[in-house]
């Protein structure tokens, strides 16, 4: 859960890293590919609202209420959609991918992402998946 940067929104990591891998895995599953397209469209919509808010912040008198409401509604809807329908696509790769996805996340952010998982999966994340990820030498592939 990256915080993003001014020029690279937080959702950019999924567009650059996660979606291509999922797209390749799901190449013969058109319904799941359509879901990825929907996720990308939702990311673009949220990123656009963030950009508009950024521009509006330059004007001290700008009315931000509707923009903030739009961001809240769009982001919450997107996250619910992603948690309910996209994360299950990761399926058996969760032990490998979740620690990577949560690398650098705040404790609160990681807890939020792990909350929908069943208790045994959360326990496995803490006891096995995260420690295994932390032990990897990420500079040397295959180790």
Short mmCIF file of C-alpha atoms in Angstrom, two decimals:
data_model
loop_
_atom_site.label_atom_id
_atom_site.label_comp_id
_atom_site.label_asym_id
_atom_site.label_seq_id
_atom_site.Cartn_x
_atom_site.Cartn_y
_atom_site.Cartn_z
CA UNK A 1 0.00 0.00 0.00
CA UNK A 2 2.14 2.72 -1.28
CA UNK A 3 1.40 6.28 -0.38
CA UNK A 4 2.30 7.34 -3.89
CA UNK A 5 3.90 10.62 -4.79
CA UNK A 6 2.70 13.89 -6.19
CA UNK A 7 3.35 12.67 -9.73
CA UNK A 8 2.63 8.97 -9.21
CA UNK A 9 -0.63 8.11 -7.43
CA UNK A 10 -0.80 5.31 -4.89
CA UNK A 11 -2.65 3.09 -7.37
CA UNK A 12 0.26 3.26 -9.82
CA UNK A 13 1.98 0.24 -8.25
CA UNK A 14 -0.94 -2.00 -9.16
CA UNK A 15 -1.02 -0.70 -12.72
CA UNK A 16 2.72 -1.19 -13.10
CA UNK A 17 3.24 -4.46 -11.25
CA UNK A 18 0.17 -6.36 -10.17
CA UNK A 19 -2.19 -5.97 -13.14
CA UNK A 20 0.28 -7.19 -15.80
CA UNK A 21 0.99 -10.34 -13.79
CA UNK A 22 -2.70 -10.97 -13.18
CA UNK A 23 -3.54 -10.21 -16.81
CA UNK A 24 -1.05 -12.86 -17.96
CA UNK A 25 -2.37 -15.40 -15.46
CA UNK A 26 -5.98 -14.71 -16.45
CA UNK A 27 -5.40 -14.59 -20.21
CA UNK A 28 -7.97 -17.33 -20.88
CA UNK A 29 -10.57 -16.02 -18.39
CA UNK A 30 -12.49 -13.12 -19.99
CA UNK A 31 -14.72 -12.42 -16.97
CA UNK A 32 -11.72 -11.90 -14.71
CA UNK A 33 -9.99 -9.79 -17.37
CA UNK A 34 -13.11 -7.60 -17.48
CA UNK A 35 -12.81 -7.22 -13.71
CA UNK A 36 -9.23 -5.97 -14.12
CA UNK A 37 -10.44 -3.46 -16.71
CA UNK A 38 -13.05 -2.25 -14.21
CA UNK A 39 -10.36 -1.92 -11.52
CA UNK A 40 -8.18 0.12 -13.87
CA UNK A 41 -11.11 2.40 -14.72
CA UNK A 42 -11.84 2.87 -11.02
CA UNK A 43 -8.18 3.69 -10.35
CA UNK A 44 -8.25 6.27 -13.14
CA UNK A 45 -11.41 7.86 -11.75
CA UNK A 46 -9.97 8.09 -8.23
CA UNK A 47 -6.67 9.44 -9.56
CA UNK A 48 -8.58 12.10 -11.52
CA UNK A 49 -10.45 13.25 -8.41
CA UNK A 50 -7.15 13.40 -6.50
CA UNK A 51 -5.66 15.54 -9.29
CA UNK A 52 -8.67 17.88 -9.25
CA UNK A 53 -8.41 18.21 -5.47
CA UNK A 54 -4.70 18.98 -5.83
CA UNK A 55 -5.49 21.75 -8.29
CA UNK A 56 -8.31 23.08 -6.10
CA UNK A 57 -6.01 23.27 -3.09
CA UNK A 58 -4.07 26.02 -4.85
CA UNK A 59 -7.17 28.23 -4.51
CA UNK A 60 -7.79 29.05 -0.84
CA UNK A 61 -11.45 29.77 -1.59
CA UNK A 62 -12.13 26.63 -3.58
CA UNK A 63 -15.11 24.60 -2.40
CA UNK A 64 -13.67 21.20 -1.58
CA UNK A 65 -16.67 19.52 0.06
CA UNK A 66 -18.10 17.92 -3.08
CA UNK A 67 -14.65 16.85 -4.25
CA UNK A 68 -13.84 15.24 -0.91
CA UNK A 69 -17.23 13.50 -0.92
CA UNK A 70 -16.53 12.24 -4.43
CA UNK A 71 -13.10 10.95 -3.42
CA UNK A 72 -14.50 9.25 -0.31
CA UNK A 73 -17.33 7.58 -2.23
CA UNK A 74 -15.17 6.54 -5.18
CA UNK A 75 -12.27 5.26 -3.10
CA UNK A 76 -14.42 3.33 -0.63
CA UNK A 77 -16.43 1.75 -3.44
CA UNK A 78 -13.26 0.84 -5.29
CA UNK A 79 -11.57 -0.67 -2.22
CA UNK A 80 -14.65 -2.75 -1.42
CA UNK A 81 -14.81 -3.94 -5.05
CA UNK A 82 -11.10 -4.74 -5.02
CA UNK A 83 -11.22 -6.59 -1.69
CA UNK A 84 -14.33 -8.57 -2.58
CA UNK A 85 -13.55 -9.50 -6.18
CA UNK A 86 -9.93 -8.81 -7.13
CA UNK A 87 -7.97 -10.03 -4.13
CA UNK A 88 -9.51 -13.52 -4.42
CA UNK A 89 -7.96 -13.75 -7.91
CA UNK A 90 -4.55 -13.82 -6.24
CA UNK A 91 -5.71 -17.06 -4.61
CA UNK A 92 -2.92 -19.55 -4.05
CA UNK A 93 -0.27 -16.88 -4.61
CA UNK A 94 -1.38 -14.95 -1.51
CA UNK A 95 1.56 -16.19 0.62
CA UNK A 96 3.97 -14.80 -1.97
CA UNK A 97 2.10 -11.64 -2.97
CA UNK A 98 0.52 -10.27 0.20
CA UNK A 99 3.80 -9.57 2.01
CA UNK A 100 5.08 -7.81 -1.11
CA UNK A 101 1.86 -5.81 -1.50
CA UNK A 102 2.02 -4.73 2.13
CA UNK A 103 5.75 -3.98 2.14
CA UNK A 104 6.09 -0.47 3.54
CA UNK A 105 2.46 -0.25 4.66
CA UNK A 106 1.64 1.29 7.99
CA UNK A 107 0.50 -1.08 10.73
CA UNK A 108 -2.99 0.35 10.40
CA UNK A 109 -2.97 -0.02 6.61
CA UNK A 110 -1.76 -3.62 6.77
CA UNK A 111 -4.37 -4.46 9.41
CA UNK A 112 -7.09 -2.98 7.20
CA UNK A 113 -5.98 -5.05 4.21
CA UNK A 114 -5.67 -8.24 6.26
CA UNK A 115 -8.98 -7.79 8.13
CA UNK A 116 -11.16 -9.47 5.44
CA UNK A 117 -8.99 -12.60 5.52
CA UNK A 118 -10.09 -15.54 7.65
CA UNK A 119 -8.24 -15.78 11.00
CA UNK A 120 -6.04 -18.71 9.87
CA UNK A 121 -4.81 -16.69 6.87
CA UNK A 122 -4.05 -13.66 9.05
CA UNK A 123 -2.15 -15.91 11.45
CA UNK A 124 -0.22 -17.47 8.55
CA UNK A 125 0.65 -13.99 7.27
CA UNK A 126 2.13 -13.01 10.63
CA UNK A 127 3.84 -16.31 11.47
CA UNK A 128 4.96 -17.54 8.04
CA UNK A 129 4.36 -15.39 4.96
CA UNK A 130 5.78 -12.09 6.22
CA UNK A 131 8.87 -13.66 7.86
CA UNK A 132 9.59 -15.66 4.68
CA UNK A 133 9.29 -12.50 2.59
CA UNK A 134 11.52 -10.54 4.99
CA UNK A 135 14.17 -13.27 4.72
CA UNK A 136 14.36 -13.02 0.92
CA UNK A 137 17.39 -11.47 -0.69
CA UNK A 138 15.40 -9.32 -3.08
CA UNK A 139 18.54 -8.17 -4.86
CA UNK A 140 19.39 -11.70 -5.98
CA UNK A 141 16.58 -13.46 -7.80
CA UNK A 142 16.13 -17.10 -6.91
CA UNK A 143 17.36 -16.74 -3.33
#
